[in-house]
XYZ file of C-alpha atoms in Angstrom:
576
model
C 134.019 116.986 226.351
C 132.381 120.269 226.271
C 133.817 121.116 222.245
C 134.007 125.407 222.101
C 134.030 126.175 218.446
C 135.545 129.003 216.673
C 133.079 131.364 214.673
C 133.564 130.650 211.143
C 132.262 133.951 209.337
C 132.200 133.026 205.341
C 133.315 134.923 202.726
C 131.306 137.077 200.913
C 131.685 136.205 197.416
C 131.993 139.924 195.537
C 132.671 141.718 192.222
C 136.123 143.029 192.948
C 136.030 144.056 188.202
C 139.122 147.014 188.626
C 137.976 150.203 187.420
C 139.803 151.612 184.843
C 142.405 154.265 185.644
C 143.817 157.157 182.908
C 146.683 157.547 181.262
C 148.149 159.398 183.634
C 148.231 156.761 186.954
C 149.109 154.523 183.924
C 152.327 156.133 182.968
C 152.619 156.867 187.285
C 151.946 152.631 187.279
C 154.968 151.583 184.395
C 157.300 154.386 186.104
C 157.416 152.695 189.937
C 157.938 149.976 187.488
C 161.391 148.336 187.367
C 159.726 144.943 185.722
C 161.016 144.419 182.197
C 163.497 147.503 181.760
C 166.584 146.045 180.671
C 164.540 144.298 177.742
C 163.910 147.448 176.108
C 166.568 149.282 176.344
C 168.084 146.134 174.914
C 165.079 146.915 172.269
C 166.083 150.476 171.280
C 169.964 149.655 170.750
C 168.984 146.753 169.188
C 167.247 149.530 166.009
C 169.889 151.844 166.725
C 171.664 149.107 165.951
C 169.998 148.427 162.981
C 169.087 151.579 161.431
C 173.360 152.308 161.966
C 174.526 149.280 159.903
C 172.282 149.781 157.230
C 173.834 153.793 156.537
C 176.842 151.742 156.243
C 175.880 148.997 154.074
C 174.024 151.024 151.660
C 176.754 154.280 151.913
C 179.257 151.501 150.442
C 177.409 150.093 148.007
C 176.707 153.745 146.490
C 180.107 154.598 147.162
C 180.989 150.871 144.571
C 178.267 152.138 142.242
C 180.329 156.321 142.612
C 183.956 154.518 141.922
C 181.903 152.070 139.019
C 180.885 155.269 136.992
C 183.925 157.426 137.760
C 185.964 154.923 135.947
C 183.565 154.128 133.172
C 183.702 158.347 132.838
C 187.035 158.512 132.546
C 188.417 155.608 130.307
C 185.380 156.756 127.867
C 186.583 160.601 127.944
C 190.009 159.373 127.547
C 189.466 157.359 125.130
C 187.412 159.633 122.281
C 189.539 162.949 123.099
C 192.345 160.509 121.940
C 190.710 159.071 118.829
C 192.112 158.838 115.659
C 191.451 161.859 113.408
C 188.803 162.612 112.716
C 186.699 159.901 115.154
C 184.018 160.880 116.818
C 184.505 161.676 120.406
C 180.366 161.898 122.095
C 179.883 158.330 119.789
C 183.048 156.447 121.659
C 181.652 157.154 124.896
C 178.630 156.087 124.373
C 179.769 153.154 123.043
C 181.826 152.385 126.501
C 178.975 153.453 128.647
C 177.050 150.683 126.000
C 179.434 147.404 126.354
C 179.368 148.368 130.428
C 175.552 147.813 130.750
C 175.407 151.855 131.288
C 173.668 153.202 128.614
C 170.601 154.393 130.985
C 172.946 156.736 133.579
C 175.345 158.723 131.124
C 174.009 162.615 130.642
C 173.257 164.205 127.326
C 176.071 165.892 126.068
C 175.881 169.358 125.818
C 176.883 171.906 123.390
C 180.461 172.624 125.187
C 181.569 169.071 125.878
C 182.774 167.662 123.058
C 184.755 170.676 122.319
C 188.391 170.761 119.357
C 190.199 174.177 119.514
C 194.188 174.204 117.052
C 195.895 172.722 119.760
C 193.586 169.961 121.379
C 190.231 168.055 121.905
C 188.156 168.180 124.985
C 185.037 165.674 125.925
C 183.611 166.456 129.429
C 180.666 163.662 130.300
C 179.060 163.027 133.365
C 176.717 160.653 134.872
C 173.582 159.867 137.374
C 172.073 156.824 138.128
C 169.215 156.395 141.412
C 169.395 153.097 143.591
C 166.887 152.041 146.367
C 168.373 151.033 149.482
C 167.963 147.889 151.847
C 168.289 148.641 155.755
C 168.052 152.751 155.065
C 164.946 152.364 154.353
C 164.575 151.334 158.365
C 165.464 155.253 159.178
C 163.453 156.233 156.274
C 166.034 156.549 153.470
C 164.230 154.992 150.516
C 167.261 155.497 147.673
C 170.734 157.150 147.280
C 172.209 159.388 144.772
C 175.130 159.033 142.590
C 176.386 160.555 140.114
C 180.160 160.973 138.514
C 181.766 163.930 135.918
C 185.045 163.135 133.571
C 187.071 165.299 131.803
C 190.175 164.152 129.349
C 192.254 166.602 127.494
C 194.224 164.995 124.247
C 196.231 168.412 124.026
C 200.023 168.374 121.859
C 202.047 170.787 123.602
C 205.355 172.312 122.632
C 207.390 170.254 119.987
C 210.237 170.325 118.287
C 209.973 168.195 114.943
C 213.690 166.976 112.602
C 211.611 165.311 109.361
C 214.827 163.977 107.558
C 213.675 162.194 104.498
C 216.324 160.627 102.534
C 216.240 162.275 98.790
C 218.911 159.783 96.957
C 219.068 158.626 93.121
C 216.807 155.340 94.321
C 214.582 157.921 95.299
C 213.433 158.980 91.770
C 212.458 155.214 91.155
C 208.340 153.859 91.783
C 206.614 156.950 91.714
C 208.632 157.112 95.589
C 209.413 160.608 96.447
C 206.299 161.437 95.084
C 204.462 158.639 97.330
C 207.013 160.698 100.489
C 206.018 164.187 99.604
C 202.481 163.141 99.834
C 202.856 161.935 103.009
C 205.013 164.292 104.673
C 202.625 167.164 103.441
C 200.590 165.531 104.841
C 202.027 164.795 108.223
C 203.419 168.615 108.764
C 199.927 169.271 108.315
C 198.293 167.592 111.155
C 201.826 168.465 113.544
C 201.395 172.777 112.827
C 197.315 172.114 112.905
C 197.027 170.002 115.957
C 199.175 173.422 117.942
C 198.685 176.624 119.252
C 200.349 178.944 116.359
C 204.173 178.442 117.068
C 203.853 175.883 119.707
C 205.709 173.791 116.796
C 207.889 174.043 115.041
C 209.605 171.230 111.949
C 213.146 170.925 110.524
C 213.124 169.662 106.877
C 216.298 167.875 106.445
C 217.378 165.655 103.381
C 219.704 164.554 102.581
C 221.839 161.787 100.099
C 225.659 162.011 99.735
C 225.039 164.975 102.307
C 223.781 167.897 103.943
C 223.561 171.641 103.017
C 222.772 173.383 106.091
C 222.120 176.857 103.868
C 223.802 179.996 104.415
C 222.119 180.644 107.008
C 222.894 177.821 109.246
C 226.680 177.748 107.275
C 227.212 181.680 108.633
C 226.559 181.147 112.002
C 229.228 177.821 113.111
C 233.225 178.765 113.118
C 233.860 176.838 109.862
C 237.202 176.444 108.540
C 236.297 177.427 105.172
C 238.315 176.238 101.822
C 236.896 177.332 98.976
C 233.478 178.871 98.376
C 231.315 176.246 96.103
C 229.376 174.821 99.252
C 227.710 174.682 102.684
C 228.714 170.861 103.948
C 230.275 169.973 106.776
C 233.199 167.820 106.517
C 232.510 165.354 110.166
C 235.522 163.953 112.363
C 233.745 160.045 113.538
C 233.550 160.778 116.626
C 231.384 163.709 116.231
C 228.626 161.427 115.412
C 229.469 160.080 120.036
C 227.065 162.990 119.820
C 223.632 164.399 119.751
C 225.381 168.264 119.230
C 227.046 170.562 116.128
C 229.104 173.232 118.619
C 228.787 177.214 116.899
C 231.993 177.893 118.741
C 234.157 174.789 118.204
C 235.871 174.604 114.196
C 234.609 172.682 111.629
C 235.767 171.530 108.754
C 234.155 172.027 105.304
C 233.441 169.091 103.069
C 235.494 169.387 99.839
C 233.521 170.560 96.697
C 233.829 168.150 94.043
C 232.239 165.762 91.553
C 233.765 162.010 90.695
C 232.915 163.100 87.127
C 231.941 166.057 84.905
C 234.015 168.557 83.182
C 235.182 172.404 83.750
C 232.756 174.244 86.362
C 230.042 171.340 85.054
C 230.922 169.234 87.418
C 227.719 166.339 87.376
C 224.994 166.388 88.977
C 224.745 162.639 91.266
C 228.090 162.543 91.392
C 228.532 166.245 93.719
C 230.031 164.938 97.178
C 227.526 167.894 97.807
C 224.308 169.059 96.298
C 224.249 172.723 96.108
C 220.467 173.763 94.602
C 217.953 175.493 97.450
C 215.970 172.625 97.300
C 218.528 170.144 98.376
C 219.317 173.141 101.611
C 217.955 172.112 105.161
C 215.282 174.303 106.656
C 215.223 175.533 110.006
C 212.788 176.074 112.428
C 209.393 176.700 109.797
C 205.869 177.006 111.953
C 204.662 177.408 107.968
C 202.571 175.074 106.767
C 202.510 176.076 103.706
C 205.986 177.725 103.681
C 207.690 173.527 104.554
C 205.206 171.610 101.610
C 206.713 173.946 99.104
C 209.935 172.652 100.795
C 208.693 169.518 100.573
C 207.232 170.031 96.935
C 210.388 171.013 95.490
C 212.749 167.680 96.466
C 214.284 165.611 94.407
C 216.036 161.864 93.872
C 219.388 162.296 93.292
C 223.020 161.139 94.644
C 224.031 158.226 97.215
C 222.826 157.897 100.284
C 224.593 159.076 103.982
C 222.289 158.468 106.478
C 224.606 159.423 109.471
C 224.530 163.414 108.670
C 221.379 162.981 107.789
C 220.801 161.689 111.540
C 223.577 163.957 112.686
C 221.650 167.126 111.276
C 218.816 166.048 112.863
C 219.886 166.014 115.554
C 222.226 169.324 115.713
C 218.734 171.503 115.691
C 217.443 170.081 118.423
C 219.726 170.512 120.786
C 220.173 173.851 123.103
C 223.209 173.647 121.522
C 222.040 175.067 119.233
C 220.819 178.884 120.549
C 223.359 180.420 118.952
C 222.163 179.351 115.749
C 218.623 180.697 116.136
C 219.397 183.811 117.187
C 221.813 184.216 114.406
C 218.670 183.104 112.086
C 216.466 185.529 113.457
C 219.170 188.267 113.308
C 219.301 187.460 109.671
C 215.305 187.311 109.299
C 215.351 183.091 107.956
C 213.113 182.549 110.734
C 210.073 183.883 112.706
C 211.890 186.111 115.316
C 208.464 185.099 117.996
C 210.154 181.643 118.119
C 211.611 181.831 122.173
C 213.711 179.164 124.106
C 214.123 177.822 121.177
C 215.782 174.679 121.575
C 214.613 174.217 124.399
C 216.726 172.549 126.991
C 216.747 168.499 127.146
C 214.921 169.100 130.826
C 211.985 170.855 129.802
C 208.774 169.120 130.479
C 206.707 170.731 128.424
C 208.228 170.036 125.287
C 208.585 167.522 122.926
C 211.575 166.445 120.610
C 210.849 164.344 118.201
C 213.056 162.815 114.728
C 210.640 161.411 112.064
C 213.550 159.507 109.596
C 212.678 158.193 106.423
C 215.245 155.855 104.273
C 215.068 153.745 101.162
C 217.973 151.455 101.535
C 221.411 151.275 102.875
C 224.569 153.864 102.981
C 226.543 153.691 100.343
C 230.353 154.920 99.180
C 231.273 158.479 100.172
C 234.588 159.709 98.136
C 237.150 161.434 99.704
C 240.490 164.392 99.365
C 242.859 163.010 102.692
C 243.663 165.824 104.756
C 247.474 165.070 104.040
C 246.499 164.990 100.904
C 249.659 166.809 98.014
C 245.887 167.347 96.624
C 245.438 170.040 99.504
C 246.401 173.073 100.373
C 247.807 175.874 97.825
C 249.286 176.222 94.286
C 248.218 172.999 92.244
C 247.151 173.353 88.839
C 243.764 176.299 88.270
C 245.139 179.550 87.026
C 243.411 182.103 86.816
C 244.261 185.236 84.991
C 241.807 188.140 84.926
C 242.214 191.298 82.502
C 239.480 193.614 80.862
C 238.889 194.996 77.495
C 240.307 198.139 76.778
C 239.733 200.836 74.626
C 242.145 203.688 73.269
C 241.585 207.190 74.241
C 244.208 208.979 73.593
C 248.795 209.324 72.998
C 250.677 212.207 74.035
C 254.492 212.100 74.350
C 256.410 212.506 77.052
C 258.604 215.263 76.670
C 256.588 218.271 74.794
C 252.695 216.891 76.128
C 250.978 217.187 72.655
C 248.051 215.382 72.596
C 246.782 212.463 68.852
C 244.169 210.634 68.700
C 246.168 208.677 66.805
C 247.119 204.580 68.095
C 249.693 203.892 65.990
C 251.487 206.883 67.663
C 251.951 204.165 70.589
C 254.016 201.501 68.977
C 256.844 204.762 68.395
C 259.677 206.403 70.682
C 258.853 208.651 73.645
C 255.037 208.145 72.710
C 252.328 206.820 75.884
C 249.278 205.798 75.601
C 245.903 205.955 78.105
C 243.221 203.477 77.777
C 240.493 203.579 79.817
C 238.152 200.150 80.501
C 235.520 198.740 78.052
C 233.508 196.050 80.119
C 234.410 193.839 83.162
C 237.095 192.469 84.422
C 237.126 189.293 82.603
C 238.697 186.149 83.851
C 240.359 183.501 82.059
C 241.499 180.125 83.724
C 244.839 177.774 82.657
C 245.100 173.890 83.704
C 248.619 173.666 83.377
C 250.497 170.204 82.753
C 253.009 169.000 85.083
C 255.298 166.896 82.586
C 255.960 169.466 80.228
C 253.241 170.253 77.689
C 252.754 173.842 78.517
C 249.139 175.419 79.583
C 245.339 174.504 78.753
C 243.373 177.186 77.715
C 240.543 176.028 79.787
C 238.318 179.037 77.012
C 240.399 178.416 74.263
C 240.329 175.084 74.814
C 243.989 175.097 73.000
C 247.237 174.098 74.534
C 249.879 177.272 75.150
C 253.359 176.961 75.326
C 254.683 178.101 78.346
C 257.263 181.417 76.591
C 253.819 182.455 75.858
C 251.324 181.821 79.016
C 254.192 184.393 80.097
C 253.418 186.562 77.583
C 249.682 187.041 79.312
C 251.234 189.952 81.878
C 252.073 191.964 78.569
C 249.077 191.728 77.055
C 246.491 195.262 76.420
C 244.317 194.786 80.373
C 245.728 192.627 81.993
C 245.181 192.783 85.259
C 246.109 189.690 87.711
C 247.413 186.129 87.378
C 246.601 184.466 90.947
C 247.295 180.530 90.836
C 244.239 178.571 92.636
C 244.652 176.229 95.910
C 243.328 173.053 94.848
C 240.460 172.847 97.068
C 239.131 175.745 94.114
C 240.241 173.849 91.790
C 238.123 170.785 92.377
C 235.760 172.921 92.862
C 235.896 174.122 89.395
C 236.630 170.559 87.464
C 236.375 166.632 88.897
C 239.251 164.879 89.075
C 238.321 161.762 86.144
C 238.761 165.845 83.925
C 241.653 166.938 84.921
C 243.430 163.180 84.357
C 242.021 163.081 80.818
C 243.025 166.416 80.140
C 246.259 166.202 81.827
C 247.472 162.375 81.725
C 248.058 161.979 85.275
C 245.558 159.922 87.364
C 247.117 160.452 90.982
C 244.373 162.842 91.916
C 241.496 160.615 91.190
C 242.826 157.664 92.848
C 244.188 159.929 95.657
C 239.557 161.054 95.654
C 238.086 157.483 94.965
C 240.529 155.228 97.041
C 242.457 157.752 100.054
C 239.646 158.171 102.343
C 236.586 156.845 101.113
C 234.663 155.756 103.026
C 231.617 152.994 102.916
C 228.306 151.732 103.631
C 229.678 149.795 106.715
C 231.439 153.026 107.968
C 228.647 154.598 108.043
C 225.973 152.529 109.415
C 227.951 151.607 113.121
C 228.237 156.238 113.013
C 224.879 156.452 112.304
C 224.002 153.815 115.585
C 226.112 155.583 117.507
C 224.438 159.503 116.550
C 221.530 157.860 117.059
C 221.886 155.919 120.380
C 223.078 159.770 121.420
C 220.517 161.451 120.210
C 217.863 158.898 122.146
C 219.897 159.263 125.045
C 218.895 163.312 125.351
C 215.414 161.804 125.512
C 214.887 162.690 122.095
C 211.490 160.080 119.829
C 213.054 159.020 117.597
C 210.484 157.260 114.277
C 212.092 155.462 111.543
C 210.984 154.528 108.333
C 211.788 151.967 105.892
C 210.689 153.163 102.399
C 210.282 149.422 100.197
C 213.531 148.659 101.643
C 214.520 144.306 102.192
C 212.768 143.180 105.234
C 215.137 142.024 107.440
C 218.209 143.445 105.637
C 221.337 145.654 106.670
C 218.619 148.638 106.177
C 215.533 147.689 107.861
C 218.398 146.377 110.622
C 219.885 149.714 110.985
C 216.654 151.759 110.618
C 214.679 149.864 113.371
C 217.922 149.923 116.129
C 219.045 153.666 115.142
C 214.599 154.175 116.637
C 213.502 154.425 120.078
C 212.139 150.655 120.250
C 210.342 148.787 118.146
C 207.677 150.138 117.963
C 208.620 153.073 116.516
C 210.138 151.760 113.762
C 207.190 150.978 111.036
C 208.152 149.962 107.380
C 206.169 151.676 104.433
C 205.022 150.315 100.373
C 203.953 152.308 98.373
C 201.467 154.713 99.591
C 200.495 153.944 102.564
C 203.919 155.492 103.542
C 200.826 158.396 104.980
C 200.222 155.581 106.822
C 203.682 155.463 109.124
C 203.540 159.131 108.791
C 199.551 159.747 109.646
C 200.537 156.747 112.931
C 203.495 158.239 113.597
C 201.629 161.592 114.000
C 198.658 160.383 116.297
C 201.307 159.343 118.878
C 203.586 162.941 118.880
C 199.912 163.986 120.564
C 200.613 163.914 124.654
C 197.312 163.159 126.591
C 196.620 163.550 129.496
C 193.644 163.665 132.189
C 192.227 167.256 132.878
C 189.773 166.252 135.963
């Protein structure tokens, strides 16, 4: 069998190396090739996500650093602006940054970064830092900047201050009055010089037996005046339930007298009201000099009535006194530039402060009961008014012959003409109800009832006036009257009928303190060399706005108490 076979053409081995292609040719091939397109897209998105994530992380780091710098700046400038008077605000800010390990970021202070004016201290500080990025480097951002700035101002708002000071007799011991005067003057200087002119008014209220408001305030009030010897008022217990004194409501005048003391010589320490100018209220002053002068003039005498000091201090801050302020301005007793005084309690820009200093317990005061037989008209004191006369001439009543012979005055049908040779004279006589007659206080002798009646026949006689009991007590004490006449009923009435003891006064003091605090007034109290935990300290602490508003003081350390209060009355606020 013959086989046929196919012709096999042997393969030809040839060198088939690719011919190099141009970039354009390569790009056209890539565009036509769809293999690997998802991988490329994924890579692009991954890069974008990493960039976005890096941006968020680095921006968050930047914000955290900014917040840290800003918080440190805020705390530092607040501390610098609110530092104790005389401190270095710049050093305080630098110390804050040092303790936060951030000193390298704090910028240098400029000339205006720490500014003190008459009513404020302003501190401005700024800081800058540069931080490396983590992932933003992938986008070409290698660093980020962080900066901050802050300004704080310590500003004293408008201030109304009542400085209520105990000047009772015990303040004369152990140099207490001297130490008080130095401390109070320092307080005044600090407050007045820390405010714009007119933005701080201080009323000085000295108290002992009573508080004398002075003629300016007294005449602006509605007072039932029963004598003309003092400006002190008599308050009812219910008056201490509120902080105001209403100028339109009639008040009773305090009867001025003394437990002891002779005629027109009432004993200084036992007077019911001190009438000396240095014992009177100095209202609404803006003058450091005026206040210092008044403080230096204070003297220590009398018993203690803290409830009255607090009552008047509160009243001077109460808006009810606006008409009193108008009257004081009209009489040119306070500055006419003061407006809206006292401000309403709702006025946010006005801070009302009472600073009350006491050195002991409230003590007993004495009064004549209003229903007493020793009040009202028809006392036992008489005033005989006369005038020294000189003979001028005599004339006959019928033929009008004139003679310059005074002896003719005693003849029938002759009249004599006299003229005044002096001012009118007043002589005083005390009647003895038991029949001894009348005691001549001028001649220091007793005369009979008939001799007293004959006084109206003397040359130059003008009038006989029977004074009221209130007028009588303004000239003599119950002790003097009792010793002179032997009648001690007036003495017993005065010292035993309507007295107020320390316990009574303590209750009224706390009542008016609470009423004052309820109106938003800040009350600071100082116990000066008093027993720890005793009645005086308990009442002063309870009167204060809080336990932190009460201060104990010994000796010259009373200056520290007043200085601390002066620092605390400022209003610290962040302004930027």
